[in-house]
Short mmCIF file of C-alpha atoms in Angstrom, two decimals:
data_model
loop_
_atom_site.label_atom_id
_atom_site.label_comp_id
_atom_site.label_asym_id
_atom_site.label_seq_id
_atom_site.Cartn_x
_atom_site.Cartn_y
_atom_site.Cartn_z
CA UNK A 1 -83.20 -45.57 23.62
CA UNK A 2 -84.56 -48.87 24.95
CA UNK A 3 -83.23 -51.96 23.81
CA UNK A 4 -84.13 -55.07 22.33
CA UNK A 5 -87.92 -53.85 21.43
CA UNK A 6 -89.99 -56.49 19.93
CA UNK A 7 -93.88 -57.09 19.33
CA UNK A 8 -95.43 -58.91 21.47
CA UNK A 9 -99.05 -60.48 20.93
CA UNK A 10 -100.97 -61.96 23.93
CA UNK A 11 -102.44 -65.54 22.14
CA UNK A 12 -107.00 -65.36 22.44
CA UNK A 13 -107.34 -61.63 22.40
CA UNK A 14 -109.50 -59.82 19.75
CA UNK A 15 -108.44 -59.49 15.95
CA UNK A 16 -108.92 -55.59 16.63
CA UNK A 17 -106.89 -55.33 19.46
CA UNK A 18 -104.30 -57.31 18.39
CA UNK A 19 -103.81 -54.76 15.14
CA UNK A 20 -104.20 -51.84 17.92
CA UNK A 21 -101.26 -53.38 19.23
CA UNK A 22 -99.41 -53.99 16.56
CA UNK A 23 -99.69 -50.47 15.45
CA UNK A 24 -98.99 -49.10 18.45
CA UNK A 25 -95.50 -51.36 18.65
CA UNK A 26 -94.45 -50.56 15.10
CA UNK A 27 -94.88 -46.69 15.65
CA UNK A 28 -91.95 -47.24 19.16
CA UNK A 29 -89.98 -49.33 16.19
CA UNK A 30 -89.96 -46.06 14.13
CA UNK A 31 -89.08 -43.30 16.82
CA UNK A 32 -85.91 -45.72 17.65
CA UNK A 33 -84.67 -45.12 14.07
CA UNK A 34 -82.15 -42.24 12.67
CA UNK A 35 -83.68 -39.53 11.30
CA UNK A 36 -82.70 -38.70 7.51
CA UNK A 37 -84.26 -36.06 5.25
CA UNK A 38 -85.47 -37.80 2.40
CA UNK A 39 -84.81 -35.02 0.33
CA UNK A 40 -81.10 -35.66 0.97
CA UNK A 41 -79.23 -38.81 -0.61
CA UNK A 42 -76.29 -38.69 1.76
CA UNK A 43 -75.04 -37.33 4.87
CA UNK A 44 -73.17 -33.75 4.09
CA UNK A 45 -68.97 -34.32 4.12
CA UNK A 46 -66.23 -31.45 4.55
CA UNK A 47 -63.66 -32.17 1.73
CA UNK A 48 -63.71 -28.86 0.02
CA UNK A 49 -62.74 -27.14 3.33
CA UNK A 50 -60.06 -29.06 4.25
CA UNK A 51 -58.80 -29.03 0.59
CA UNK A 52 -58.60 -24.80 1.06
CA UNK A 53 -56.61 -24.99 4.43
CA UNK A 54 -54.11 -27.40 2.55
CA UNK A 55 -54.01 -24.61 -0.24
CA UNK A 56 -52.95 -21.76 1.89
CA UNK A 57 -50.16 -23.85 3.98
CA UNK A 58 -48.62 -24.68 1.00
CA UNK A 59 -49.16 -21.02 -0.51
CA UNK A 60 -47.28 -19.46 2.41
CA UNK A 61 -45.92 -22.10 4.19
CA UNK A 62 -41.99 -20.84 3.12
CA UNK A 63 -42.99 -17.16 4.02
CA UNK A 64 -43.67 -18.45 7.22
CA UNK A 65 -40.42 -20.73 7.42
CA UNK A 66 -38.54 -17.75 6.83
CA UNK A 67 -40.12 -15.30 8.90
CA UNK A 68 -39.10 -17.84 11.99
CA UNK A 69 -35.84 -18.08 10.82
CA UNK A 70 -35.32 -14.56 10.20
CA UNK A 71 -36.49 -13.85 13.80
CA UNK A 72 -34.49 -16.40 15.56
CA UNK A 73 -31.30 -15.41 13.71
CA UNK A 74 -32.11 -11.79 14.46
CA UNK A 75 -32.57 -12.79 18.18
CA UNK A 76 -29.37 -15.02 18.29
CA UNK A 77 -27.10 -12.15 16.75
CA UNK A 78 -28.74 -9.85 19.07
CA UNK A 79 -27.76 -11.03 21.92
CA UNK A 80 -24.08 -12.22 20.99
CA UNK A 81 -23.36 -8.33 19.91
CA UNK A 82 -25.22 -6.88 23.18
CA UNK A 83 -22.63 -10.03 25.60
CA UNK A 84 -19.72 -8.40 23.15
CA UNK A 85 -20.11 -4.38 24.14
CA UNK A 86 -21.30 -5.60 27.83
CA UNK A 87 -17.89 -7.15 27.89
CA UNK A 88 -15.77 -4.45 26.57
CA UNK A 89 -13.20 -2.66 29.35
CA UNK A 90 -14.17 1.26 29.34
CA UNK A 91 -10.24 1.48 29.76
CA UNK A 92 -9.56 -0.77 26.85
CA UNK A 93 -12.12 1.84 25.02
CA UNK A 94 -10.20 4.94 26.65
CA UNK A 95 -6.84 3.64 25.76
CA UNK A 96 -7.78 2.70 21.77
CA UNK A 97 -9.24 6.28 20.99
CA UNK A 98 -6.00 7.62 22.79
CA UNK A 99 -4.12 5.65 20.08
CA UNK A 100 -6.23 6.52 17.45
CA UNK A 101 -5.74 10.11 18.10
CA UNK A 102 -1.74 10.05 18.59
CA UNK A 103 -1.47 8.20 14.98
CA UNK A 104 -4.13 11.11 14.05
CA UNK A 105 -1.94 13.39 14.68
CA UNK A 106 1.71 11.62 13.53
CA UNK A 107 0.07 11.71 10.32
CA UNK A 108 -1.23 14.89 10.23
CA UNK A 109 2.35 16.40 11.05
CA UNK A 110 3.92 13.48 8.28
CA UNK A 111 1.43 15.12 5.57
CA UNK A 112 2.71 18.58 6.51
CA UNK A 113 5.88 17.87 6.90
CA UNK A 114 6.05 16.33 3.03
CA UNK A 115 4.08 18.90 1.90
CA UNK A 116 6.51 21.59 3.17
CA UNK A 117 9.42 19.50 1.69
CA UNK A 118 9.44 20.46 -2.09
CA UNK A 119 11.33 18.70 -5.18
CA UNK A 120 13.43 21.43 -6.72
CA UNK A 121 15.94 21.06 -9.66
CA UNK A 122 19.53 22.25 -8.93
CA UNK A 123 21.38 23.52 -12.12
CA UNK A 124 25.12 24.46 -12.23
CA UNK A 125 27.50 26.38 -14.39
CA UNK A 126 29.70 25.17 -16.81
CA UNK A 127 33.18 24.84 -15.02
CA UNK A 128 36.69 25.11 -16.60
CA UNK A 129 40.40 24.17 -15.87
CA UNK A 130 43.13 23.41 -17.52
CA UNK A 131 44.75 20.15 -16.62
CA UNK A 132 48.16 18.26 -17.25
CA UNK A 133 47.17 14.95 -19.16
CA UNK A 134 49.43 11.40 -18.78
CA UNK A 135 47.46 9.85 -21.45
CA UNK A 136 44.57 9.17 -23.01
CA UNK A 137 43.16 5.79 -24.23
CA UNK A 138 39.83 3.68 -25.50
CA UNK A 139 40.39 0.47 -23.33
CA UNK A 140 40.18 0.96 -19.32
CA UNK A 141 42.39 -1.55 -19.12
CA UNK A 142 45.17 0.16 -20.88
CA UNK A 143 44.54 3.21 -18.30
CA UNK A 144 44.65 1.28 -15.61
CA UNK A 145 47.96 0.17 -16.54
CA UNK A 146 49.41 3.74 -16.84
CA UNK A 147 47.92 4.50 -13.71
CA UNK A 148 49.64 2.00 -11.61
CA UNK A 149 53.01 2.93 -13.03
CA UNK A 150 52.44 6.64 -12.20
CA UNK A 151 51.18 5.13 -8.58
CA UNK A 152 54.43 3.01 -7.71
CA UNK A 153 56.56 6.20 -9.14
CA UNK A 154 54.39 8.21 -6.20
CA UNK A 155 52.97 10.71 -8.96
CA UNK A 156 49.24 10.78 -8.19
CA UNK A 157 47.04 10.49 -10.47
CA UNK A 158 43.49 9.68 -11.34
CA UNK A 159 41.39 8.38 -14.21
CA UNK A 160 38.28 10.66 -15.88
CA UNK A 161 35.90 9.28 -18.43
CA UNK A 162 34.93 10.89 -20.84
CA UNK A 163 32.47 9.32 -23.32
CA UNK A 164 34.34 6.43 -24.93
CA UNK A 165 37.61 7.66 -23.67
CA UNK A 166 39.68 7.00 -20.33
CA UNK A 167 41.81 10.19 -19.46
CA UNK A 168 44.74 9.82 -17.24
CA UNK A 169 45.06 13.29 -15.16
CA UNK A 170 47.91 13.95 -12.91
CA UNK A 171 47.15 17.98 -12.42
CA UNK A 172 44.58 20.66 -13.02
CA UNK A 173 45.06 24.97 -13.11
CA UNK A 174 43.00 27.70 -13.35
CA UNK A 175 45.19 29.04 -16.65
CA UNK A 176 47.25 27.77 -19.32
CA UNK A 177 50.41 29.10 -18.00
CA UNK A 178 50.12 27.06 -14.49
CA UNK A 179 49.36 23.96 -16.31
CA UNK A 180 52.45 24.09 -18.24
CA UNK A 181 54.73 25.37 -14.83
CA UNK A 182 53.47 21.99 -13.19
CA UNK A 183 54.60 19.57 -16.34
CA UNK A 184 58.18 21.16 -15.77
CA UNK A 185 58.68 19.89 -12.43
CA UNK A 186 61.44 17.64 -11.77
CA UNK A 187 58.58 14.75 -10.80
CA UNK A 188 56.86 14.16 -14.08
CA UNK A 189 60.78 15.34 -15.93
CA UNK A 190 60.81 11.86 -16.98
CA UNK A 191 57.33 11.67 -18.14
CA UNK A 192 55.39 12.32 -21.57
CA UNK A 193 52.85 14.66 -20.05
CA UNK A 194 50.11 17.15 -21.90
CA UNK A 195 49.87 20.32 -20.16
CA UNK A 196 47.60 23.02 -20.62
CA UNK A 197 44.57 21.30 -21.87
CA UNK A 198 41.35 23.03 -21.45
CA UNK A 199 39.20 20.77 -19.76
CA UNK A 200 35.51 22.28 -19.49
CA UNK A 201 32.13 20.29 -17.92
CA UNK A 202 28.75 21.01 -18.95
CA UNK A 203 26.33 22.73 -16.21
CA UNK A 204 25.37 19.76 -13.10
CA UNK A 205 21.49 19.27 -13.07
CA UNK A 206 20.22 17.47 -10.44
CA UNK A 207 16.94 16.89 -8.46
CA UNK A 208 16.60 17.25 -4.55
CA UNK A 209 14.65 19.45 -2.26
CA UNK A 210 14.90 23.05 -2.11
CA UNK A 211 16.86 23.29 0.75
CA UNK A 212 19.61 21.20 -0.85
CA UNK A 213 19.11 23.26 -3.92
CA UNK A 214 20.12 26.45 -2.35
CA UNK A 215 22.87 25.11 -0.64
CA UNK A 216 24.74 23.71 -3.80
CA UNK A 217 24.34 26.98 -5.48
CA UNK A 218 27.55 27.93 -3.71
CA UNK A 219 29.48 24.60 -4.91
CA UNK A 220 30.24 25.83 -8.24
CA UNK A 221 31.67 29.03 -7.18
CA UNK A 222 33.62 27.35 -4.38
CA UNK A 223 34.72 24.53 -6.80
CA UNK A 224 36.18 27.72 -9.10
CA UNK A 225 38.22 29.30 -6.50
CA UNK A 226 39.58 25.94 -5.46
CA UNK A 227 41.20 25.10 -8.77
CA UNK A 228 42.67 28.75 -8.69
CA UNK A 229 44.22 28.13 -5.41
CA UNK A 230 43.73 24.41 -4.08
CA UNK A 231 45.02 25.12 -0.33
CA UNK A 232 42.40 27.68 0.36
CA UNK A 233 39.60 25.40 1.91
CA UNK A 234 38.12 28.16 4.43
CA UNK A 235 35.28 28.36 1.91
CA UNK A 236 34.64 24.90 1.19
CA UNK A 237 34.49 24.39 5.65
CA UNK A 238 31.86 27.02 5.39
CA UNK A 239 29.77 25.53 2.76
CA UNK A 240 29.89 21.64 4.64
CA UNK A 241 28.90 23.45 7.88
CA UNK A 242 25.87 24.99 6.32
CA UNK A 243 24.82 21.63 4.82
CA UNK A 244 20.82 20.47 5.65
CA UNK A 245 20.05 17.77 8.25
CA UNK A 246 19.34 15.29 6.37
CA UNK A 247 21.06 15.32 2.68
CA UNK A 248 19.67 13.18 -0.48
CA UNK A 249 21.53 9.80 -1.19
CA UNK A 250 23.14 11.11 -4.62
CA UNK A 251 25.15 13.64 -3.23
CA UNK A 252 27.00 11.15 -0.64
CA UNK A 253 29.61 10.35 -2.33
CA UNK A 254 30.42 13.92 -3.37
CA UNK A 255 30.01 15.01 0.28
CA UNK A 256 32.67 11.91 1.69
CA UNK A 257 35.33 13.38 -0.52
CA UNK A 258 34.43 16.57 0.06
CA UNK A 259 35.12 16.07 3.50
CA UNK A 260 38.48 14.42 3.22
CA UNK A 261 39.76 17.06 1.25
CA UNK A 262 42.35 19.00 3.14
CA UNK A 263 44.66 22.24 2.41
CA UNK A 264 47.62 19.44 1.69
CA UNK A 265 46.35 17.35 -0.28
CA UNK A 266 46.89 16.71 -3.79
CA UNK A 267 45.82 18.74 -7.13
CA UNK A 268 44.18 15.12 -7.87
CA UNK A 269 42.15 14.93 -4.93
CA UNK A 270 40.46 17.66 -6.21
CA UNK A 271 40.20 16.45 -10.00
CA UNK A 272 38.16 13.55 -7.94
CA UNK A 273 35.93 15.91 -6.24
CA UNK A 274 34.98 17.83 -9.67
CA UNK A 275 34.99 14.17 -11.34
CA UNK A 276 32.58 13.13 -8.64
CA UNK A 277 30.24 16.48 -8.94
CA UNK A 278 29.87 16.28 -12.22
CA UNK A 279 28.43 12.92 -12.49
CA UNK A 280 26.12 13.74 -10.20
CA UNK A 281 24.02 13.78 -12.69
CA UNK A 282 24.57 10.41 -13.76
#
């Protein structure tokens, strides 16, 4: 483009020339100007395109937040579970199925074992005897009393009761007869004793396991023959040495006097052990 154009007109030359000139001057004027199409009022602009990117960032512009964050997330939890399992001991791995499988298997044998071990109902048999009665009273207390007296006059003796009532035993038989021999003895001479009193018990029910069932099945019969002669205890020796491994917590106290029951000990000591059976199922 050349710069600073101007006309110049020589001074004396010819009115023709001089418009020649200035012509010819005016036309370099013109090619030094911007072209415009005069059919156009104003240079084109770009608004509307811009204004349709701005549209779609903000259409998708959370998609694409997301997508990121989903990815780097992804990538981060990636790579702390792939430094975990790189880290882990094969022996550490080894040993923890090894203890998984041994607590398998406890289990296993604990499920079989309770399922082997089966809740059974024991029922008894009515039992009888005749005892030899002190007294018989409504108030404990008053029972209590007689029993201590009988105590420091060494006549053993033992309290049973019997729904509202405290009965003061010092003797039990298998018949009438031998209920009424023992109140003659020169012991209770000086004593207001009952004799011959039938004394029956209703039929023991009771729930343990089927082994412990079928073991006190022979109680009752052994409990009989006991009353009808108290020193023979072969039987009852028999029956404790048959007794399951491991017995139910009711019959403990049963079994403890059970035990201490000896061929010399007293007709009461086994009114206890029938007292104690038959609240078993209490």
């Amino acid at each position: 483009m050349r710069e600073n154009k101007g006309i110049s007109i020589q001074i004396n030359q010819p009115k023709k020339k001089i418009e020649r000139k200035l012509e010819a001057e005016s036309k370099l004027l013109d090619e030094d100007k911007p072209y415009y199409n005069e059919h156009v009022s104003s240079p084109p602009h770009y608004s509307s395109m811009k204004k349709r990117q701005n549209g779609f960032w903000k259409k998708y512009r959370s998609f694409i937040y997301s997508s990121l964050t989903a990815v780097l997330i992804g990538t981060f939890l990636g790579f702390i579970m792939l430094k975990i399992f790189v880290d882990i001991d094969p022996e550490e791995m080894a040993s923890d199925q090894t203890e998984q499988a041994v607590s398998t298997t406890k289990e296993q044998t604990k499920n079989a074992t309770e399922a082997n071990t089966t809740t059974s109902t024991f029922e008894g048999v009515p039992i009888t005897g005749y005892v030899v009665q002190a007294g018989v009273f409504s108030s404990e207390t008053t029972a209590k009393e007689l029993l201590d007296q009988l105590n420091n006059a060494s006549i053993p003796s033992m309290i049973w009761q019997r729904d509202d009532n405290y009965h003061v035993f010092v003797g039990v038989h298998a018949t009438t007869d031998g209920s009424k021999q023992f109140a003659e003895e020169d012991h209770l001479e000086n004593w207001e004793v009952y004799a011959g009193k039938e004394w029956t018990t209703e039929p023991v029910q009771l729930s343990v396991d089927t082994a412990e069932a079928e073991w006190m099945k022979e109680f009752d019969t052994i409990l009989k023959e006991l009353i009808t002669n108290p020193t023979n205890v072969t039987q009852l020796e028999q029956w404790l040495a048959k007794s399951p491994e491991e017995l139910s917590q009711a019959l403990a106290p049963l079994i403890d006097k059970v035990k201490a029951y000896t061929a010399k000990a007293e007709m009461v000591d086994l009114l206890k052990i029938w007292y104690q059976y038959v609240n078993l199922s209490k």
